[in-house]
Amino acid sequence: MNLRNLFLAILVASGFSLPVRAQTTDTQLSSEQLATVKKALSQATFANSPPTTTAATYVADPRVPQIPSFSYTVGTPLPKAIPGAMVSMMGASKYSPQSAITDSGEDPNAFANTKLTALPFLGKLPFASVIVANPQLANLKVGDVFPSWGAADPSKSVADIANSPLGKIPLPAEVLSNTLTSNLPGITTTLYGDYPGIGKPPLDLNNLSETVYVADLPGVSKLSWDNFIKIDAIPPGLTLLKFDLLHSGQRELSVANGDKVAAGSNKEPNAPCKNCDAVELLSAVASNSDLNPYNGTISPIGLKLKGGYGLLGDWFTAAGVREDSGFEVPYIGFDGCGSKWSARSPNVPGGTIQQTLNFRYCFTLPILGFQATPYFLPLPLPLPANEQQANLLLPMRVKPVANKLLPLPTMPTPPSIPSTPSIASVSPSSGTSPTPTIPSSVGIDKVALFGSATKNSYSPTLNIYSDGGSSAKLPVGTIPIAFDRQHISQTRSL
């Protein structure tokens, strides 16, 4: 055994943790990745984000008035799936129709003198909510502002109508299509956050009218996500990871099978999967050691898990909202909510994955405490993730389930190995029986793998491991022997 492995073994035996946490030197390694994340945020919008991958129907509850009722089906564009009240919590409340259009790069004069149908949210909010957000309209005469509103007394003030039964319903479609924005001074510069039902809880929880979605808020769907999502300082206690292997599912992956399945959710930790693809990761520190508890950590791909905290998490879960399997990235998100890394779109023959950050909403309520939705808003990242290159990922919160440690290695007696054949094969003519496969400390090593040439990768075709160099070629007529990582590492150190 070489001195490095002996030192690591002494550390484990003494109860010390390995230096695999992300410290200053580690986080510097991820600066390129963070720069790419910032670039992705500056280019991502609700309009160009992937559509929903699940269906959901959420019914509003008075105990959490910040979230209105909403529903969507699989494949719904994100602007038509996310309520305006939720994106307002991200930071859209500081925008008006005019400023959102301007900041999204469109014509700043778009609302100079156009029909109110250009502001779709006005047709979904109770009229009283519109006047609460626009008190400058209260003393105007209805006949001067809405000449086509036949149901309203034209001699009454706008405030009188808002306080009447007509104030409980939205403006009729014919009124919107026949009224100019110039009739309502200041309407295009009023902040979205001033409207009850968008930036504030509704005036009447028993009369929510229709849900206002992002698509109903001009300009918001095309605002880049860097207006909402920030990257904070990386906190201590995270693990800097890199991509090792991409596996093709051939059996159930689970902690019960000895796998380090550590990428579940708070409601479904270490969630197992069957016949799924999975990515195996290494720590950026001591990545060539079997004694590093983070090496061999597995993240299944494609799982849709229950998540969230508090009543909001329970209600969203019951409504059908799900999050991807993956690892938390607490320093990237909006309003301190963090995000979650996940792998999508696996290309098993090519050994690549699509990295995705998934975001959530969270806040703290009196008595009820911390509330959070599942991580269900996806942002694909243009970051390479290739097992051939062992690309560095982001510092994440990883909680691997420790496998039972094998007894600390002693100085073993070198096995009798024929001098001519390689240790990976034994010639049948030698008369030596094939060495039996030693059970692996990481069960996923027995999952079929294609296209890998990284260190310690397993080839089901040859039934041997690659050391990261040129692919091993078995001599004709030899019998392959399977070695697990523990056996290989001990043999090499002899």
Short mmCIF file of C-alpha atoms in Angstrom, two decimals:
data_model
loop_
_atom_site.label_atom_id
_atom_site.label_comp_id
_atom_site.label_asym_id
_atom_site.label_seq_id
_atom_site.Cartn_x
_atom_site.Cartn_y
_atom_site.Cartn_z
CA MET A 1 0.00 0.00 0.00
CA ASN A 2 1.41 3.41 -0.87
CA LEU A 3 1.82 6.12 1.77
CA ARG A 4 -1.11 8.19 0.47
CA ASN A 5 -3.65 5.41 0.90
CA LEU A 6 -2.13 4.49 4.26
CA PHE A 7 -2.55 8.10 5.42
CA LEU A 8 -6.19 8.15 4.29
CA ALA A 9 -6.84 4.86 6.03
CA ILE A 10 -5.42 6.24 9.29
CA LEU A 11 -7.66 9.31 8.97
CA VAL A 12 -10.79 7.19 8.56
CA ALA A 13 -9.80 4.88 11.40
CA SER A 14 -9.19 7.88 13.67
CA GLY A 15 -12.63 9.37 13.00
CA PHE A 16 -11.35 12.40 11.09
CA SER A 17 -13.27 13.62 8.05
CA LEU A 18 -11.45 13.83 4.78
CA PRO A 19 -10.72 17.29 3.37
CA VAL A 20 -13.47 17.06 0.76
CA ARG A 21 -15.47 20.12 1.78
CA ALA A 22 -15.36 23.11 -0.54
CA GLN A 23 -12.98 25.66 0.90
CA THR A 24 -11.43 28.71 -0.75
CA THR A 25 -9.12 26.75 -3.03
CA ASP A 26 -11.96 24.46 -4.08
CA THR A 27 -14.44 27.21 -4.90
CA GLN A 28 -11.86 28.93 -7.06
CA LEU A 29 -11.93 25.85 -9.23
CA SER A 30 -15.62 26.47 -9.94
CA SER A 31 -15.23 30.12 -11.02
CA GLU A 32 -15.58 29.17 -14.68
CA GLN A 33 -18.78 27.26 -13.95
CA LEU A 34 -20.23 30.18 -11.99
CA ALA A 35 -19.39 32.54 -14.84
CA THR A 36 -21.29 30.27 -17.21
CA VAL A 37 -24.25 30.16 -14.81
CA LYS A 38 -24.32 33.97 -14.77
CA LYS A 39 -24.30 34.01 -18.55
CA ALA A 40 -27.13 31.47 -18.67
CA LEU A 41 -29.19 33.58 -16.27
CA SER A 42 -28.66 36.63 -18.46
CA GLN A 43 -30.02 34.75 -21.47
CA ALA A 44 -32.83 32.72 -19.91
CA THR A 45 -36.41 33.99 -19.79
CA PHE A 46 -39.77 32.46 -18.95
CA ALA A 47 -40.56 32.66 -22.65
CA ASN A 48 -37.56 30.56 -23.75
CA SER A 49 -37.52 28.13 -20.79
CA PRO A 50 -38.59 24.50 -21.19
CA PRO A 51 -42.32 23.74 -20.82
CA THR A 52 -43.73 21.85 -17.87
CA THR A 53 -42.94 18.14 -17.62
CA THR A 54 -45.74 17.27 -15.18
CA ALA A 55 -49.36 18.31 -14.64
CA ALA A 56 -50.57 20.19 -11.56
CA THR A 57 -53.75 21.66 -10.10
CA TYR A 58 -53.34 23.83 -7.01
CA VAL A 59 -56.27 25.30 -5.08
CA ALA A 60 -55.52 28.51 -3.16
CA ASP A 61 -55.72 28.42 0.63
CA PRO A 62 -56.36 31.50 2.82
CA ARG A 63 -53.49 30.50 5.09
CA VAL A 64 -51.02 31.19 2.27
CA PRO A 65 -52.66 34.08 0.39
CA GLN A 66 -49.46 34.83 -1.55
CA ILE A 67 -50.13 31.86 -3.85
CA PRO A 68 -53.29 31.92 -6.02
CA SER A 69 -54.97 28.93 -7.58
CA PHE A 70 -53.33 27.66 -10.75
CA SER A 71 -53.24 24.63 -13.00
CA TYR A 72 -51.31 23.38 -15.99
CA THR A 73 -50.91 20.25 -18.08
CA VAL A 74 -47.78 18.54 -19.37
CA GLY A 75 -46.14 20.66 -22.04
CA THR A 76 -47.64 23.99 -20.96
CA PRO A 77 -45.33 26.93 -21.77
CA LEU A 78 -43.87 28.30 -18.56
CA PRO A 79 -45.39 31.81 -18.96
CA LYS A 80 -48.84 30.20 -19.03
CA ALA A 81 -48.12 27.92 -16.07
CA ILE A 82 -46.59 30.28 -13.49
CA PRO A 83 -48.93 32.73 -11.71
CA GLY A 84 -47.96 36.39 -11.79
CA ALA A 85 -48.11 36.48 -8.00
CA MET A 86 -45.31 33.91 -7.83
CA VAL A 87 -43.03 35.71 -10.27
CA SER A 88 -43.82 38.90 -8.37
CA MET A 89 -42.18 37.28 -5.35
CA MET A 90 -39.12 36.70 -7.53
CA GLY A 91 -38.83 40.44 -8.07
CA ALA A 92 -41.26 41.26 -10.87
CA SER A 93 -43.22 43.41 -8.41
CA LYS A 94 -40.72 46.23 -9.03
CA TYR A 95 -41.66 46.38 -12.72
CA SER A 96 -44.51 48.17 -14.47
CA PRO A 97 -45.77 47.26 -17.94
CA GLN A 98 -43.73 50.15 -19.31
CA SER A 99 -40.46 49.32 -17.53
CA ALA A 100 -40.76 45.58 -18.13
CA ILE A 101 -41.22 46.13 -21.85
CA THR A 102 -38.26 48.52 -21.89
CA ASP A 103 -35.94 46.23 -19.91
CA SER A 104 -36.85 43.23 -22.06
CA GLY A 105 -35.62 45.14 -25.11
CA GLU A 106 -38.98 45.92 -26.74
CA ASP A 107 -40.50 49.23 -27.84
CA PRO A 108 -40.72 51.55 -24.79
CA ASN A 109 -43.60 53.45 -26.44
CA ALA A 110 -45.72 50.33 -26.90
CA PHE A 111 -48.47 51.52 -24.54
CA ALA A 112 -48.56 55.21 -25.44
CA ASN A 113 -52.12 55.11 -26.77
CA THR A 114 -53.28 51.55 -27.29
CA LYS A 115 -56.30 49.50 -26.20
CA LEU A 116 -56.47 48.08 -22.68
CA THR A 117 -56.41 44.61 -24.24
CA ALA A 118 -52.64 45.15 -24.45
CA LEU A 119 -52.67 44.74 -20.63
CA PRO A 120 -54.31 41.30 -20.31
CA PHE A 121 -54.08 41.21 -16.49
CA LEU A 122 -56.69 44.00 -16.30
CA GLY A 123 -59.27 41.55 -17.63
CA LYS A 124 -58.58 39.05 -14.84
CA LEU A 125 -58.39 41.17 -11.68
CA PRO A 126 -61.47 42.47 -9.84
CA PHE A 127 -62.03 46.09 -10.76
CA ALA A 128 -61.57 47.06 -7.11
CA SER A 129 -58.02 45.67 -7.23
CA VAL A 130 -57.25 47.84 -10.26
CA ILE A 131 -58.37 50.98 -8.42
CA VAL A 132 -56.43 50.07 -5.24
CA ALA A 133 -53.28 49.99 -7.39
CA ASN A 134 -54.29 53.16 -9.27
CA PRO A 135 -55.79 55.61 -6.73
CA GLN A 136 -55.21 58.44 -9.23
CA LEU A 137 -58.31 57.15 -11.07
CA ALA A 138 -60.65 57.18 -8.09
CA ASN A 139 -62.22 60.63 -8.60
CA LEU A 140 -62.60 60.41 -12.39
CA LYS A 141 -66.06 60.00 -13.88
CA VAL A 142 -66.88 56.58 -15.27
CA GLY A 143 -68.36 58.15 -18.38
CA ASP A 144 -65.09 59.95 -19.10
CA VAL A 145 -62.87 56.90 -18.51
CA PHE A 146 -65.03 53.97 -19.71
CA PRO A 147 -67.58 55.38 -22.16
CA SER A 148 -68.52 51.89 -23.38
CA TRP A 149 -69.25 50.43 -19.91
CA GLY A 150 -73.02 50.31 -20.20
CA ALA A 151 -73.51 48.47 -16.88
CA ALA A 152 -71.93 51.31 -14.90
CA ASP A 153 -73.58 54.67 -14.19
CA PRO A 154 -71.53 57.16 -16.25
CA SER A 155 -72.17 59.92 -13.70
CA LYS A 156 -70.64 57.94 -10.84
CA SER A 157 -67.00 58.21 -9.85
CA VAL A 158 -64.62 55.35 -10.54
CA ALA A 159 -64.30 54.85 -6.76
CA ASP A 160 -68.09 54.47 -6.43
CA ILE A 161 -68.11 51.71 -9.04
CA ALA A 162 -65.16 50.00 -7.39
CA ASN A 163 -67.11 49.86 -4.12
CA SER A 164 -70.25 48.54 -5.82
CA PRO A 165 -70.96 44.94 -6.87
CA LEU A 166 -69.29 45.76 -10.20
CA GLY A 167 -66.04 46.18 -8.26
CA LYS A 168 -65.97 42.45 -7.53
CA ILE A 169 -65.62 41.46 -11.19
CA PRO A 170 -63.01 42.25 -13.85
CA LEU A 171 -63.61 44.78 -16.57
CA PRO A 172 -65.75 43.23 -19.33
CA ALA A 173 -64.02 42.29 -22.59
CA GLU A 174 -65.93 44.91 -24.59
CA VAL A 175 -64.78 47.64 -22.21
CA LEU A 176 -61.14 46.57 -22.53
CA SER A 177 -61.34 46.48 -26.32
CA ASN A 178 -62.91 49.96 -26.53
CA THR A 179 -60.83 51.85 -23.95
CA LEU A 180 -57.48 53.48 -24.64
CA THR A 181 -54.62 53.46 -22.15
CA SER A 182 -54.55 57.24 -22.44
CA ASN A 183 -58.00 57.31 -20.78
CA LEU A 184 -56.40 55.95 -17.58
CA PRO A 185 -53.49 58.25 -16.69
CA GLY A 186 -50.55 56.40 -15.13
CA ILE A 187 -51.96 52.91 -15.80
CA THR A 188 -48.90 51.80 -17.81
CA THR A 189 -46.40 52.92 -15.16
CA THR A 190 -48.13 51.41 -12.12
CA LEU A 191 -45.96 48.69 -10.59
CA TYR A 192 -47.21 45.11 -10.82
CA GLY A 193 -46.46 44.82 -7.11
CA ASP A 194 -49.16 47.41 -6.31
CA TYR A 195 -51.96 45.17 -7.57
CA PRO A 196 -53.79 42.92 -5.09
CA GLY A 197 -53.70 39.48 -6.65
CA ILE A 198 -50.30 40.06 -8.25
CA GLY A 199 -47.96 41.78 -5.80
CA LYS A 200 -50.22 41.76 -2.74
CA PRO A 201 -52.70 39.28 -1.26
CA PRO A 202 -56.17 39.67 -2.83
CA LEU A 203 -58.66 42.06 -1.25
CA ASP A 204 -61.25 39.31 -1.00
CA LEU A 205 -59.96 35.77 -0.63
CA ASN A 206 -63.44 34.46 -1.43
CA ASN A 207 -63.45 36.30 -4.75
CA LEU A 208 -60.13 35.68 -6.45
CA SER A 209 -61.53 36.01 -9.99
CA GLU A 210 -59.18 34.44 -12.57
CA THR A 211 -55.51 33.70 -11.99
CA VAL A 212 -53.10 36.16 -13.58
CA TYR A 213 -50.20 34.30 -15.22
CA VAL A 214 -46.82 35.55 -16.34
CA ALA A 215 -48.11 35.61 -19.93
CA ASP A 216 -50.70 38.22 -18.82
CA LEU A 217 -48.01 40.64 -17.61
CA PRO A 218 -46.51 42.51 -20.59
CA GLY A 219 -42.74 42.32 -20.70
CA VAL A 220 -42.26 39.97 -17.74
CA SER A 221 -42.03 36.75 -19.74
CA LYS A 222 -39.08 38.21 -21.69
CA LEU A 223 -37.13 39.61 -18.74
CA SER A 224 -33.87 37.71 -18.26
CA TRP A 225 -33.60 35.64 -15.11
CA ASP A 226 -30.57 37.53 -13.85
CA ASN A 227 -33.08 40.26 -12.90
CA PHE A 228 -34.51 37.83 -10.34
CA ILE A 229 -31.94 35.14 -9.52
CA LYS A 230 -28.67 36.03 -7.81
CA ILE A 231 -25.44 34.18 -7.05
CA ASP A 232 -24.33 34.68 -3.45
CA ALA A 233 -21.07 33.77 -1.75
CA ILE A 234 -20.53 30.03 -1.58
CA PRO A 235 -21.16 28.93 2.02
CA PRO A 236 -18.89 26.48 3.82
CA GLY A 237 -19.84 22.83 4.14
CA LEU A 238 -20.50 22.16 0.46
CA THR A 239 -18.79 19.59 -1.73
CA LEU A 240 -17.15 20.47 -5.03
CA LEU A 241 -17.94 17.64 -7.43
CA LYS A 242 -16.93 16.54 -10.89
CA PHE A 243 -18.51 14.26 -13.44
CA ASP A 244 -17.15 10.73 -13.45
CA LEU A 245 -19.41 8.18 -15.14
CA LEU A 246 -22.75 7.95 -16.92
CA HIS A 247 -24.58 4.70 -16.35
CA SER A 248 -27.34 3.01 -18.28
CA GLY A 249 -29.94 1.47 -15.98
CA GLN A 250 -30.01 -2.30 -15.87
CA ARG A 251 -31.35 -2.89 -12.37
CA GLU A 252 -32.66 -1.11 -9.33
CA LEU A 253 -30.36 1.52 -7.84
CA SER A 254 -30.93 1.91 -4.13
CA VAL A 255 -29.20 2.31 -0.81
CA ALA A 256 -30.41 -1.18 0.05
CA ASN A 257 -28.25 -2.51 -2.78
CA GLY A 258 -25.19 -0.74 -1.44
CA ASP A 259 -25.34 2.19 -3.85
CA LYS A 260 -24.53 5.74 -2.75
CA VAL A 261 -27.86 7.07 -3.99
CA ALA A 262 -27.72 10.53 -2.43
CA ALA A 263 -29.69 12.70 -4.83
CA GLY A 264 -33.29 12.49 -3.70
CA SER A 265 -35.35 15.24 -2.08
CA ASN A 266 -36.25 16.27 1.44
CA LYS A 267 -39.46 14.25 1.19
CA GLU A 268 -37.86 11.32 -0.66
CA PRO A 269 -34.21 11.16 0.42
CA ASN A 270 -31.94 8.76 -1.43
CA ALA A 271 -34.82 7.84 -3.70
CA PRO A 272 -34.25 4.55 -5.54
CA CYS A 273 -34.91 4.04 -9.23
CA LYS A 274 -35.29 1.04 -11.48
CA ASN A 275 -33.97 0.74 -15.03
CA CYS A 276 -32.96 4.40 -15.05
CA ASP A 277 -29.87 6.21 -16.20
CA ALA A 278 -27.66 7.69 -13.49
CA VAL A 279 -24.63 9.91 -13.15
CA GLU A 280 -21.80 9.01 -10.80
CA LEU A 281 -19.74 11.82 -9.30
CA LEU A 282 -16.37 12.31 -7.64
CA SER A 283 -15.16 14.87 -5.13
CA ALA A 284 -12.68 17.33 -6.61
CA VAL A 285 -10.44 16.58 -3.62
CA ALA A 286 -8.90 13.11 -3.17
CA SER A 287 -10.92 11.91 -6.14
CA ASN A 288 -8.71 8.87 -6.68
CA SER A 289 -9.34 7.44 -3.22
CA ASP A 290 -11.94 4.81 -2.39
CA LEU A 291 -11.88 6.13 1.17
CA ASN A 292 -13.35 9.49 0.15
CA PRO A 293 -17.04 9.20 1.13
CA TYR A 294 -18.15 11.44 -1.76
CA ASN A 295 -16.55 9.41 -4.52
CA GLY A 296 -19.05 7.18 -6.27
CA THR A 297 -22.03 9.31 -5.22
CA ILE A 298 -24.93 8.49 -7.54
CA SER A 299 -27.63 10.81 -8.89
CA PRO A 300 -30.44 9.02 -10.77
CA ILE A 301 -31.72 10.81 -13.85
CA GLY A 302 -35.37 11.40 -14.66
CA LEU A 303 -36.96 10.91 -11.24
CA LYS A 304 -39.85 13.25 -10.37
CA LEU A 305 -39.95 13.55 -6.61
CA LYS A 306 -42.10 15.06 -3.91
CA GLY A 307 -40.53 18.10 -2.26
CA GLY A 308 -41.05 21.40 -0.51
CA TYR A 309 -41.48 22.44 3.13
CA GLY A 310 -44.40 23.34 5.37
CA LEU A 311 -47.99 23.58 4.26
CA LEU A 312 -46.93 25.02 0.92
CA GLY A 313 -44.73 22.02 0.22
CA ASP A 314 -47.50 19.61 1.20
CA TRP A 315 -50.10 21.41 -0.90
CA PHE A 316 -47.89 21.67 -3.96
CA THR A 317 -47.01 18.01 -3.64
CA ALA A 318 -50.69 17.10 -3.37
CA ALA A 319 -51.35 19.27 -6.44
CA GLY A 320 -48.88 17.21 -8.49
CA VAL A 321 -45.90 19.60 -8.53
CA ARG A 322 -42.64 17.61 -8.55
CA GLU A 323 -38.89 18.27 -8.58
CA ASP A 324 -36.00 16.47 -10.27
CA SER A 325 -33.62 14.26 -8.36
CA GLY A 326 -30.36 16.07 -7.69
CA PHE A 327 -28.35 18.11 -5.17
CA GLU A 328 -29.08 21.44 -3.51
CA VAL A 329 -27.10 24.54 -4.58
CA PRO A 330 -28.08 26.99 -1.79
CA TYR A 331 -26.17 30.03 -3.04
CA ILE A 332 -27.96 30.39 -6.42
CA GLY A 333 -31.62 31.39 -6.30
CA PHE A 334 -34.00 34.21 -5.58
CA ASP A 335 -34.79 35.61 -2.15
CA GLY A 336 -32.43 33.15 -0.48
CA CYS A 337 -34.39 30.15 -1.75
CA GLY A 338 -31.46 28.39 -3.40
CA SER A 339 -31.73 25.95 -6.31
CA LYS A 340 -31.16 22.31 -7.11
CA TRP A 341 -28.75 20.76 -9.60
CA SER A 342 -30.03 17.87 -11.69
CA ALA A 343 -28.98 15.91 -14.76
CA ARG A 344 -31.23 15.63 -17.80
CA SER A 345 -31.07 14.37 -21.38
CA PRO A 346 -28.46 11.64 -20.86
CA ASN A 347 -26.50 10.56 -23.92
CA VAL A 348 -25.21 7.21 -22.71
CA PRO A 349 -23.14 6.28 -25.81
CA GLY A 350 -21.53 9.72 -25.78
CA GLY A 351 -21.18 9.86 -22.00
CA THR A 352 -22.78 13.32 -21.68
CA ILE A 353 -25.62 14.93 -19.72
CA GLN A 354 -27.47 18.25 -19.73
CA GLN A 355 -26.92 20.14 -16.48
CA THR A 356 -29.99 21.91 -15.12
CA LEU A 357 -30.63 24.23 -12.18
CA ASN A 358 -34.14 24.04 -10.74
CA PHE A 359 -35.59 26.89 -8.68
CA ARG A 360 -38.34 27.25 -6.09
CA TYR A 361 -40.34 29.83 -4.11
CA CYS A 362 -39.99 30.21 -0.37
CA PHE A 363 -40.95 32.58 2.46
CA THR A 364 -41.62 32.55 6.19
CA LEU A 365 -45.10 33.04 7.63
CA PRO A 366 -46.08 33.92 11.21
CA ILE A 367 -46.85 30.78 13.23
CA LEU A 368 -46.63 28.56 10.12
CA GLY A 369 -42.89 29.19 9.75
CA PHE A 370 -40.79 28.37 6.68
CA GLN A 371 -42.71 27.56 3.51
CA ALA A 372 -41.20 26.35 0.24
CA THR A 373 -42.40 24.83 -3.00
CA PRO A 374 -40.56 21.96 -4.66
CA TYR A 375 -37.69 22.92 -6.99
CA PHE A 376 -39.79 22.94 -10.14
CA LEU A 377 -38.60 25.85 -12.32
CA PRO A 378 -35.88 24.48 -14.66
CA LEU A 379 -32.97 26.35 -16.23
CA PRO A 380 -30.79 24.27 -18.59
CA LEU A 381 -27.14 25.29 -18.27
CA PRO A 382 -24.78 25.46 -21.25
CA LEU A 383 -22.11 23.74 -19.17
CA PRO A 384 -20.28 20.74 -20.62
CA ALA A 385 -20.61 17.54 -18.65
CA ASN A 386 -18.68 14.74 -20.26
CA GLU A 387 -17.32 11.64 -18.56
CA GLN A 388 -14.33 11.60 -20.92
CA GLN A 389 -13.29 15.04 -19.64
CA ALA A 390 -14.40 14.58 -16.00
CA ASN A 391 -15.81 18.11 -16.06
CA LEU A 392 -15.95 19.99 -12.79
CA LEU A 393 -19.47 20.71 -11.55
CA LEU A 394 -20.66 23.15 -8.84
CA PRO A 395 -20.16 23.03 -5.07
CA MET A 396 -23.30 21.29 -3.79
CA ARG A 397 -24.86 19.98 -0.61
CA VAL A 398 -24.28 16.26 -0.83
CA LYS A 399 -25.32 13.73 1.78
CA PRO A 400 -24.01 10.37 0.68
CA VAL A 401 -25.16 7.30 2.51
CA ALA A 402 -21.99 5.70 3.82
CA ASN A 403 -21.42 2.14 2.75
CA LYS A 404 -20.06 -0.28 5.28
CA LEU A 405 -16.34 0.24 5.33
CA LEU A 406 -14.24 -2.76 4.57
CA PRO A 407 -11.68 -3.69 7.25
CA LEU A 408 -8.69 -1.40 7.16
CA PRO A 409 -6.18 -2.83 4.74
CA THR A 410 -3.13 -4.47 6.23
CA MET A 411 -0.01 -5.41 4.38
CA PRO A 412 -1.40 -8.41 2.49
CA THR A 413 0.60 -11.26 1.12
CA PRO A 414 0.93 -10.68 -2.61
CA PRO A 415 -1.23 -13.19 -4.49
CA SER A 416 0.40 -15.63 -6.84
CA ILE A 417 -0.02 -14.10 -10.29
CA PRO A 418 1.45 -15.68 -13.43
CA SER A 419 4.17 -13.54 -14.89
CA THR A 420 3.04 -13.68 -18.52
CA PRO A 421 -0.70 -12.83 -18.48
CA SER A 422 -1.88 -9.42 -17.27
CA ILE A 423 -3.66 -9.15 -13.93
CA ALA A 424 -6.88 -8.51 -15.85
CA SER A 425 -6.83 -11.90 -17.55
CA VAL A 426 -5.69 -15.47 -17.04
CA SER A 427 -4.90 -17.83 -19.88
CA PRO A 428 -6.94 -21.05 -19.83
CA SER A 429 -3.74 -22.96 -20.68
CA SER A 430 -2.22 -21.95 -17.35
CA GLY A 431 -4.66 -24.19 -15.53
CA THR A 432 -5.49 -21.44 -13.09
CA SER A 433 -9.16 -21.06 -12.18
CA PRO A 434 -10.61 -17.62 -12.82
CA THR A 435 -10.59 -15.40 -9.76
CA PRO A 436 -14.20 -14.82 -8.61
CA THR A 437 -15.67 -11.32 -8.81
CA ILE A 438 -15.22 -9.45 -5.54
CA PRO A 439 -18.44 -7.63 -4.45
CA SER A 440 -18.05 -3.93 -5.13
CA SER A 441 -18.34 -1.33 -2.39
CA VAL A 442 -20.30 0.74 -4.90
CA GLY A 443 -23.05 -1.40 -6.39
CA ILE A 444 -23.57 0.74 -9.48
CA ASP A 445 -20.23 -0.49 -10.80
CA LYS A 446 -22.12 -3.50 -12.13
CA VAL A 447 -24.49 -1.34 -14.20
CA ALA A 448 -23.87 -1.37 -17.94
CA LEU A 449 -21.68 1.53 -19.05
CA PHE A 450 -20.85 2.71 -22.53
CA GLY A 451 -18.33 5.11 -24.01
CA SER A 452 -16.30 5.64 -20.83
CA ALA A 453 -12.56 6.03 -20.73
CA THR A 454 -12.29 7.70 -17.33
CA LYS A 455 -10.42 6.42 -14.34
CA ASN A 456 -11.92 3.34 -12.69
CA SER A 457 -14.71 3.07 -15.27
CA TYR A 458 -16.21 -0.35 -15.75
CA SER A 459 -16.68 -2.01 -19.13
CA PRO A 460 -19.45 -4.63 -19.14
CA THR A 461 -18.25 -5.79 -22.55
CA LEU A 462 -14.75 -6.64 -21.36
CA ASN A 463 -15.79 -7.11 -17.73
CA ILE A 464 -12.76 -5.13 -16.58
CA TYR A 465 -12.01 -1.65 -15.33
CA SER A 466 -10.19 1.06 -17.24
CA ASP A 467 -7.44 2.99 -15.47
CA GLY A 468 -8.16 6.07 -17.57
CA GLY A 469 -5.47 5.29 -20.12
CA SER A 470 -5.78 3.47 -23.41
CA SER A 471 -8.54 0.90 -23.49
CA ALA A 472 -7.42 -2.54 -22.38
CA LYS A 473 -7.46 -5.27 -24.98
CA LEU A 474 -7.81 -8.85 -23.90
CA PRO A 475 -5.53 -11.34 -25.63
CA VAL A 476 -7.33 -13.85 -27.78
CA GLY A 477 -8.34 -16.92 -25.85
CA THR A 478 -8.18 -15.37 -22.40
CA ILE A 479 -10.87 -15.43 -19.74
CA PRO A 480 -11.96 -12.04 -18.39
CA ILE A 481 -12.01 -11.47 -14.66
CA ALA A 482 -14.07 -8.73 -12.97
CA PHE A 483 -12.25 -6.60 -10.40
CA ASP A 484 -13.98 -4.04 -8.22
CA ARG A 485 -12.42 -0.70 -7.27
CA GLN A 486 -11.25 -1.82 -3.85
CA HIS A 487 -9.47 -4.83 -5.32
CA ILE A 488 -7.84 -2.80 -8.08
CA SER A 489 -6.61 -0.11 -5.71
CA GLN A 490 -5.12 -2.67 -3.35
CA THR A 491 -3.49 -4.64 -6.15
CA ARG A 492 -1.90 -1.54 -7.65
CA SER A 493 -0.44 -0.52 -4.31
CA LEU A 494 1.33 -3.82 -3.81
#
